[in-house]
mmCIF file of C-alpha atoms in Angstrom:
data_model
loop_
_atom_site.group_PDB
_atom_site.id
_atom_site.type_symbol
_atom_site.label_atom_id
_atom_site.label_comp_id
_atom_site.label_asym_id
_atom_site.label_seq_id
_atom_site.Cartn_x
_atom_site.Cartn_y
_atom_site.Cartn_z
ATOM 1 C CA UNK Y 272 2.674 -14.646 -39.112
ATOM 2 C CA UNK Y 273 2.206 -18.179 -39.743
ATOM 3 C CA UNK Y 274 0.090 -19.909 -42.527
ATOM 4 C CA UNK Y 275 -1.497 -23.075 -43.003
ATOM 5 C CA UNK Y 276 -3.226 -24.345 -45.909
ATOM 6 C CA UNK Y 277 -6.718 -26.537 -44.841
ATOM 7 C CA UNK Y 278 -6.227 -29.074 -47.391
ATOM 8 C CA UNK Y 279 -3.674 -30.780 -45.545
ATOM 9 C CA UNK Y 280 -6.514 -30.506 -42.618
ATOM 10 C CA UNK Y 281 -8.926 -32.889 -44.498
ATOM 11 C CA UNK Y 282 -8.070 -36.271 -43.826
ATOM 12 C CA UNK Y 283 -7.516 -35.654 -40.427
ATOM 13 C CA UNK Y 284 -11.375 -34.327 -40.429
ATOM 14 C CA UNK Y 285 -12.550 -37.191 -42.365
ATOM 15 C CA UNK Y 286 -10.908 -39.307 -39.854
ATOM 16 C CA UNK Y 287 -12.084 -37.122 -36.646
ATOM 17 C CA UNK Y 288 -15.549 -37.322 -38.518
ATOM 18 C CA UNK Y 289 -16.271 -40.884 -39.239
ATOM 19 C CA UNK Y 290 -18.720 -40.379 -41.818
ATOM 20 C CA UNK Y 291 -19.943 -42.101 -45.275
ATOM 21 C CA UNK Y 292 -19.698 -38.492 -46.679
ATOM 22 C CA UNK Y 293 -16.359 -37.368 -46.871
ATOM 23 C CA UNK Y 294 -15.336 -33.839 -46.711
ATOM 24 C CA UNK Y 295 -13.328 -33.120 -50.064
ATOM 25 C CA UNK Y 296 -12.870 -29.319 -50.043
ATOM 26 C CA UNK Y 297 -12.572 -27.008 -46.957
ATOM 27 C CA UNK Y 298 -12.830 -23.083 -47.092
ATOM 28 C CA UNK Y 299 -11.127 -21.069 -46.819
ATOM 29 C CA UNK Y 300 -8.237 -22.547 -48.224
ATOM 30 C CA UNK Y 301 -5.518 -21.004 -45.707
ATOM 31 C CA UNK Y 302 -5.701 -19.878 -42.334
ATOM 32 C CA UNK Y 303 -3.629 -17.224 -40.992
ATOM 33 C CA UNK Y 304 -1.932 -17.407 -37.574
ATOM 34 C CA UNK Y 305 -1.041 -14.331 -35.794
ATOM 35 C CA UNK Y 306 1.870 -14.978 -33.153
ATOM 36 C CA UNK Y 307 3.765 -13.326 -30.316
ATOM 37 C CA UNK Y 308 6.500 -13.951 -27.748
ATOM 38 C CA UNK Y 309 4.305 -13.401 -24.498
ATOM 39 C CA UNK Y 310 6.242 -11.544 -21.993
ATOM 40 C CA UNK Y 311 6.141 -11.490 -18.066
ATOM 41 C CA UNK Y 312 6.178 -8.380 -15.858
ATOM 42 C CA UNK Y 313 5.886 -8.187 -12.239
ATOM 43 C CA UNK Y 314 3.367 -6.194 -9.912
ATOM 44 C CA UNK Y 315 1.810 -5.418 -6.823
ATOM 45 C CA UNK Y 316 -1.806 -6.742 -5.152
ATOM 46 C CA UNK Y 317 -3.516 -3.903 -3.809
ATOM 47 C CA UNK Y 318 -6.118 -4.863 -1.917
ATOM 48 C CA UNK Y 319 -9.945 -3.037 -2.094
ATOM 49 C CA UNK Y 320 -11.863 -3.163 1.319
ATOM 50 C CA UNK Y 321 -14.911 -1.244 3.146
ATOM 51 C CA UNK Y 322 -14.493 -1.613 6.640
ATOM 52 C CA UNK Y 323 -15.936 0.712 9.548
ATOM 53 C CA UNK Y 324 -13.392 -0.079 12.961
ATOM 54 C CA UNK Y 325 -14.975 -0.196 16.395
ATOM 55 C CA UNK Y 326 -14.715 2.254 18.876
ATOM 56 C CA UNK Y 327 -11.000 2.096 20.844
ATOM 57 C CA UNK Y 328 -9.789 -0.281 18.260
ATOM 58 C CA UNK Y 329 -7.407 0.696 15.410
ATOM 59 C CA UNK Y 330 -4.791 -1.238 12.233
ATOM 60 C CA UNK Y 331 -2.192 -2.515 13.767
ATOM 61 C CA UNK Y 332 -0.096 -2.318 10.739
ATOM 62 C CA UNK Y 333 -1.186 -1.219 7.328
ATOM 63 C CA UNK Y 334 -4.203 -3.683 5.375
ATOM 64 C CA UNK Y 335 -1.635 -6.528 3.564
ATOM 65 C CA UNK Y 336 -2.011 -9.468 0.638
ATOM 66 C CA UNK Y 337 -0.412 -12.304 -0.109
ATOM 67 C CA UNK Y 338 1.074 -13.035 -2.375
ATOM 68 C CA UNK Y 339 1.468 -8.971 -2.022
ATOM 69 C CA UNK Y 340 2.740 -8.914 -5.629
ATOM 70 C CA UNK Y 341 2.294 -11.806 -8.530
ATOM 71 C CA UNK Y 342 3.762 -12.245 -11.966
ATOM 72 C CA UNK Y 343 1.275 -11.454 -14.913
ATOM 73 C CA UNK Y 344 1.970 -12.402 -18.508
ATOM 74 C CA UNK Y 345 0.531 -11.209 -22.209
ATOM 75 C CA UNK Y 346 2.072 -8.938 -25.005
ATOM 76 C CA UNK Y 347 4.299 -6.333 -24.496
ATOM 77 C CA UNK Y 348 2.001 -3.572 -25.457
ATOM 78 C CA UNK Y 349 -0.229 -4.842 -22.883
ATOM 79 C CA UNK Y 350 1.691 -5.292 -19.845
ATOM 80 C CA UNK Y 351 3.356 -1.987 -19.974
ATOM 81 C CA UNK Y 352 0.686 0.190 -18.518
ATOM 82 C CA UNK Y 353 -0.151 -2.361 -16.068
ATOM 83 C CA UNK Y 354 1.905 -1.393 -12.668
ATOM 84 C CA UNK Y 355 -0.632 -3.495 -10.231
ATOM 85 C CA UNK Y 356 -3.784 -5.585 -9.718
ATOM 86 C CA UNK Y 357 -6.997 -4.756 -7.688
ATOM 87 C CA UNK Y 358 -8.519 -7.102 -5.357
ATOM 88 C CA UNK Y 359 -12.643 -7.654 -5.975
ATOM 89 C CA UNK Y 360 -14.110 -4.892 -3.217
ATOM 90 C CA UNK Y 361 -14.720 -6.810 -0.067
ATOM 91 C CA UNK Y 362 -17.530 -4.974 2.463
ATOM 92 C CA UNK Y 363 -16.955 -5.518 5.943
ATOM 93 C CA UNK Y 364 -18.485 -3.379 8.009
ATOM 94 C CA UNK Y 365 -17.637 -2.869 11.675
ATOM 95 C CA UNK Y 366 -15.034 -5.086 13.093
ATOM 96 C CA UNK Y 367 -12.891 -5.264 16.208
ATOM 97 C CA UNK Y 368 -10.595 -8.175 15.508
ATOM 98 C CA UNK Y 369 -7.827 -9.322 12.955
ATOM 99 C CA UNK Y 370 -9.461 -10.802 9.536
ATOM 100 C CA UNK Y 371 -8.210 -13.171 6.780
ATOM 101 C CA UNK Y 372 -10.336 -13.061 3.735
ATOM 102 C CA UNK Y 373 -10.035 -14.672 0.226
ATOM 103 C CA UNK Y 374 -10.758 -11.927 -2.399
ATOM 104 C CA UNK Y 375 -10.644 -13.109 -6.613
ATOM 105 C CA UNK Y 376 -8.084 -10.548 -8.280
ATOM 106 C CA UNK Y 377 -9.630 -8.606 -11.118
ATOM 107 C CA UNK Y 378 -7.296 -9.347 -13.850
ATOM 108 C CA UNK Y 379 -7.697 -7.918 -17.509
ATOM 109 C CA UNK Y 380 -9.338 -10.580 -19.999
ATOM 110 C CA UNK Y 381 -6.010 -9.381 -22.063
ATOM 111 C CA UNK Y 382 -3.728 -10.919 -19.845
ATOM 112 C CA UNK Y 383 -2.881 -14.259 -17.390
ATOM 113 C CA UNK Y 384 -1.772 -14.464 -14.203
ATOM 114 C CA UNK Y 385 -0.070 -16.495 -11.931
ATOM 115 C CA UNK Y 386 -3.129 -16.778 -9.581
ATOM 116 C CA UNK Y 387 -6.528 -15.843 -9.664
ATOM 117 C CA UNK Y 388 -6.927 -14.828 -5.702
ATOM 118 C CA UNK Y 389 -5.187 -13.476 -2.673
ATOM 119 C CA UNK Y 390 -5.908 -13.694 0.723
ATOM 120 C CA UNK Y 391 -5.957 -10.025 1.935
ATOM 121 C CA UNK Y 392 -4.819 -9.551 5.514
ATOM 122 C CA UNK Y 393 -6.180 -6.725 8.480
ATOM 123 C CA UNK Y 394 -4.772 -6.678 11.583
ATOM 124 C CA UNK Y 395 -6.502 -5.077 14.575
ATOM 125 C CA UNK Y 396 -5.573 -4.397 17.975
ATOM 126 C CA UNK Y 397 -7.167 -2.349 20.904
ATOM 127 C CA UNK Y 398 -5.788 1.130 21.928
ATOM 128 C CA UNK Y 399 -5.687 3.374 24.410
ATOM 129 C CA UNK Y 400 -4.403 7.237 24.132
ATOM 130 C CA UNK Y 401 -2.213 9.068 26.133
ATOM 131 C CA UNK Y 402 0.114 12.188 26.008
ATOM 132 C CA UNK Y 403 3.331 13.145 26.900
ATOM 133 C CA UNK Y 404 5.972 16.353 27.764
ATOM 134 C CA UNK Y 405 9.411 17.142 26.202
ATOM 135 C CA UNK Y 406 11.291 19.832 26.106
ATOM 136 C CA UNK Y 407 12.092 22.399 23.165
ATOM 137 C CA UNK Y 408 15.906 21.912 23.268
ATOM 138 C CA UNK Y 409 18.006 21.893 19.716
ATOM 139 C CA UNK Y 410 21.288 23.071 18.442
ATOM 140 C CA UNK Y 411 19.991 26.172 17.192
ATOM 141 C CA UNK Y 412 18.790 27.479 21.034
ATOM 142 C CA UNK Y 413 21.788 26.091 23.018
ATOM 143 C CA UNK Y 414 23.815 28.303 20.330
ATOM 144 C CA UNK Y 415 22.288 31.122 22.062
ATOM 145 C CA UNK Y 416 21.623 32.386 25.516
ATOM 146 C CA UNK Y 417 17.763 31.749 24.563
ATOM 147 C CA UNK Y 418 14.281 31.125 26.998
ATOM 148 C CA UNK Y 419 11.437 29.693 24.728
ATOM 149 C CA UNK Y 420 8.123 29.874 25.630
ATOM 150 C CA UNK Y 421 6.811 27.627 25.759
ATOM 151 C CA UNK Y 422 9.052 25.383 27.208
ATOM 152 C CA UNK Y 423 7.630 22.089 26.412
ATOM 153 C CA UNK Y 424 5.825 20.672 23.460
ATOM 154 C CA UNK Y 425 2.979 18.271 24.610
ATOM 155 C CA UNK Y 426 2.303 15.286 22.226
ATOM 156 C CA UNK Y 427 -1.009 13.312 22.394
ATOM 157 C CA UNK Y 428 -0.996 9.854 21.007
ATOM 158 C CA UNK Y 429 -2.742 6.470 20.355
ATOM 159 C CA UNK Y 430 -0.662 3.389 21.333
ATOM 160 C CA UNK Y 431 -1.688 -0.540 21.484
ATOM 161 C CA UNK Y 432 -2.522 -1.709 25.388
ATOM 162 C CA UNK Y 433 0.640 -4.254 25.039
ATOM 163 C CA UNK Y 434 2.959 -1.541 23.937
ATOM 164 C CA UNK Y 435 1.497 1.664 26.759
ATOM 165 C CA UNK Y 436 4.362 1.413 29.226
ATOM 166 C CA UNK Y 437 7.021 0.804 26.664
ATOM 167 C CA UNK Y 438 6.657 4.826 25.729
ATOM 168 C CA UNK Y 439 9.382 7.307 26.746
ATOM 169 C CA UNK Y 440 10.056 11.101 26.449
ATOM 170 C CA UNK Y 441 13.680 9.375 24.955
ATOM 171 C CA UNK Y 442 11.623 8.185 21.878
ATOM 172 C CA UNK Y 443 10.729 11.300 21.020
ATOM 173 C CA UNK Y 444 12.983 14.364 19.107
ATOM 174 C CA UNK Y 445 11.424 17.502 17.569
ATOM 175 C CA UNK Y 446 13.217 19.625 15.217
ATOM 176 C CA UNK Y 447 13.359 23.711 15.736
ATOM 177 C CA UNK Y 448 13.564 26.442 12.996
ATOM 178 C CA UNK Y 449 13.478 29.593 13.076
ATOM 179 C CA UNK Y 450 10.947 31.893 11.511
ATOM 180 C CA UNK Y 451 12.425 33.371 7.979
ATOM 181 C CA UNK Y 452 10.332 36.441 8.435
ATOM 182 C CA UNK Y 453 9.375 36.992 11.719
ATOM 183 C CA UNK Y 454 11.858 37.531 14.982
ATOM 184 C CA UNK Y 455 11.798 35.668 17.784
ATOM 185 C CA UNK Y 456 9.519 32.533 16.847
ATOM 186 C CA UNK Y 457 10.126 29.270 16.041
ATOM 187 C CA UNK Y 458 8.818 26.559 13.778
ATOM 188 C CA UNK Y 459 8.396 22.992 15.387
ATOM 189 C CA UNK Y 460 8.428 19.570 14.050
ATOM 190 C CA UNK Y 461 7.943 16.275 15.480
ATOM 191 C CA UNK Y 462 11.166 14.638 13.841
ATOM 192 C CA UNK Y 463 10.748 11.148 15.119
ATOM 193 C CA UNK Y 464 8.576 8.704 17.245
ATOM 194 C CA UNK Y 465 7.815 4.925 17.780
ATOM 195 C CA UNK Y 466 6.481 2.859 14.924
ATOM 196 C CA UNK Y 467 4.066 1.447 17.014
ATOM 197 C CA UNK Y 468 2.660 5.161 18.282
ATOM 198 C CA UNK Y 469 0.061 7.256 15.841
ATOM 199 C CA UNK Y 470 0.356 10.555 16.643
ATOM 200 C CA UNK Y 471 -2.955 12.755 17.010
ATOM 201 C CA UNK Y 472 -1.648 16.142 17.340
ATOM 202 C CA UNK Y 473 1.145 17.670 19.110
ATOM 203 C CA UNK Y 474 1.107 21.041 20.722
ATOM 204 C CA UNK Y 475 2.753 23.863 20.244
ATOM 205 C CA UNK Y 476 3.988 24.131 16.531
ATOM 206 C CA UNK Y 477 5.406 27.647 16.912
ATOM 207 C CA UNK Y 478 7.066 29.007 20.198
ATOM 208 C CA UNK Y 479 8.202 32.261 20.551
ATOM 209 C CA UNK Y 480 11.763 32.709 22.252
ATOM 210 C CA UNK Y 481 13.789 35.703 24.030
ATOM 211 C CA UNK Y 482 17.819 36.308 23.881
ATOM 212 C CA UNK Y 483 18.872 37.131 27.543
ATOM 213 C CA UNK Y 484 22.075 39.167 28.491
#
């Protein structure tokens, strides 16, 4: 708390003033300053858009700002619940191609920021979809002298034109376990695939298997 006593404020006014009638007595006769030590926390941008995609046209990596994150500053007490900052909505409607906008950030009267905007990022590309075979093979069958059926999982996907003929069977690896309660059926997983493939659906999730002599 700091204080500070107005009489020492009236020559300065008389001065600021200029005037034949001179201020003698201000009121009240203190003024009371109530100070803290701002502090600084870091957070994310999250960005708020409406946007419809066209038909055969998808993200080609997840909606992005920058700056993605920005330093915010106030009291303690206020930053604390504060763990990001929301873009102004921004309605876009049906697109089919990569778009830059400028979006304001909505940021608490309680607080400054190191900006006031963002430039919030959506890139599209064109896709096709396809599908492919593998095998059911794992650990657990070769252990045994085991015939699934099926014998193949088949995996449908969506993959950008530029990246089509860079898919393999090799990129893809399930994982296999068995059934806790039921004999002779399995549980499949799709354990990995490109990063530049979205998977739709995969087919099936549960085989059934036989032990032959």
């Amino acid at each position: 708390n700091y204080y500070l006593l107005t009489k020492s404020l009236t020559e300065k006014v008389n001065n600021s003033i200029k005037s034949k009638n001179f201020t003698s007595i201000l009121q009240p006769d203190s003024l009371v300053l109530k100070m803290e030590i701002l502090d600084e926390r870091k957070v994310i941008v999250v960005p708020s858009v409406s946007y419809m995609l066209s038909p055969q046209y998808q993200l080609k990596r997840a909606i992005y700002t920058k700056p993605d994150s920005i330093s915010i500053y106030g009291i303690k007490r206020n930053l604390k619940e504060i763990d990001s900052i929301i873009t102004e909505k921004i309605e876009l409607g049906e697109t089919n191609k990569s778009i830059i906008v400028q979006s304001t950030l909505k940021i608490p009267s309680s607080i400054k920021a190191q900006t006031s905007s963002a430039a919030i990022h959506i890139e599209v590309e064109k896709f096709t979809e396809s599908s492919i075979g593998i095998p059911i093979k794992s650990e657990l069958l070769s252990k045994k002298n085991i015939k699934v059926f099926p014998a193949r999982i088949n995996i449908k996907y969506a993959v950008s034109l530029d990246k089509y003929k860079d898919v393999t069977a090799d990129d893809f690896s399930i994982e296999v376990l068995e059934d806790s309660l039921v004999n002779g059926r399995i549980h499949i997983h799709l354990k990995k695939h490109p990063s530049y493939v979205r998977i739709i659906d995969f087919s099936p999730k549960i085989a059934e298997y036989i032990i032959t002599q």
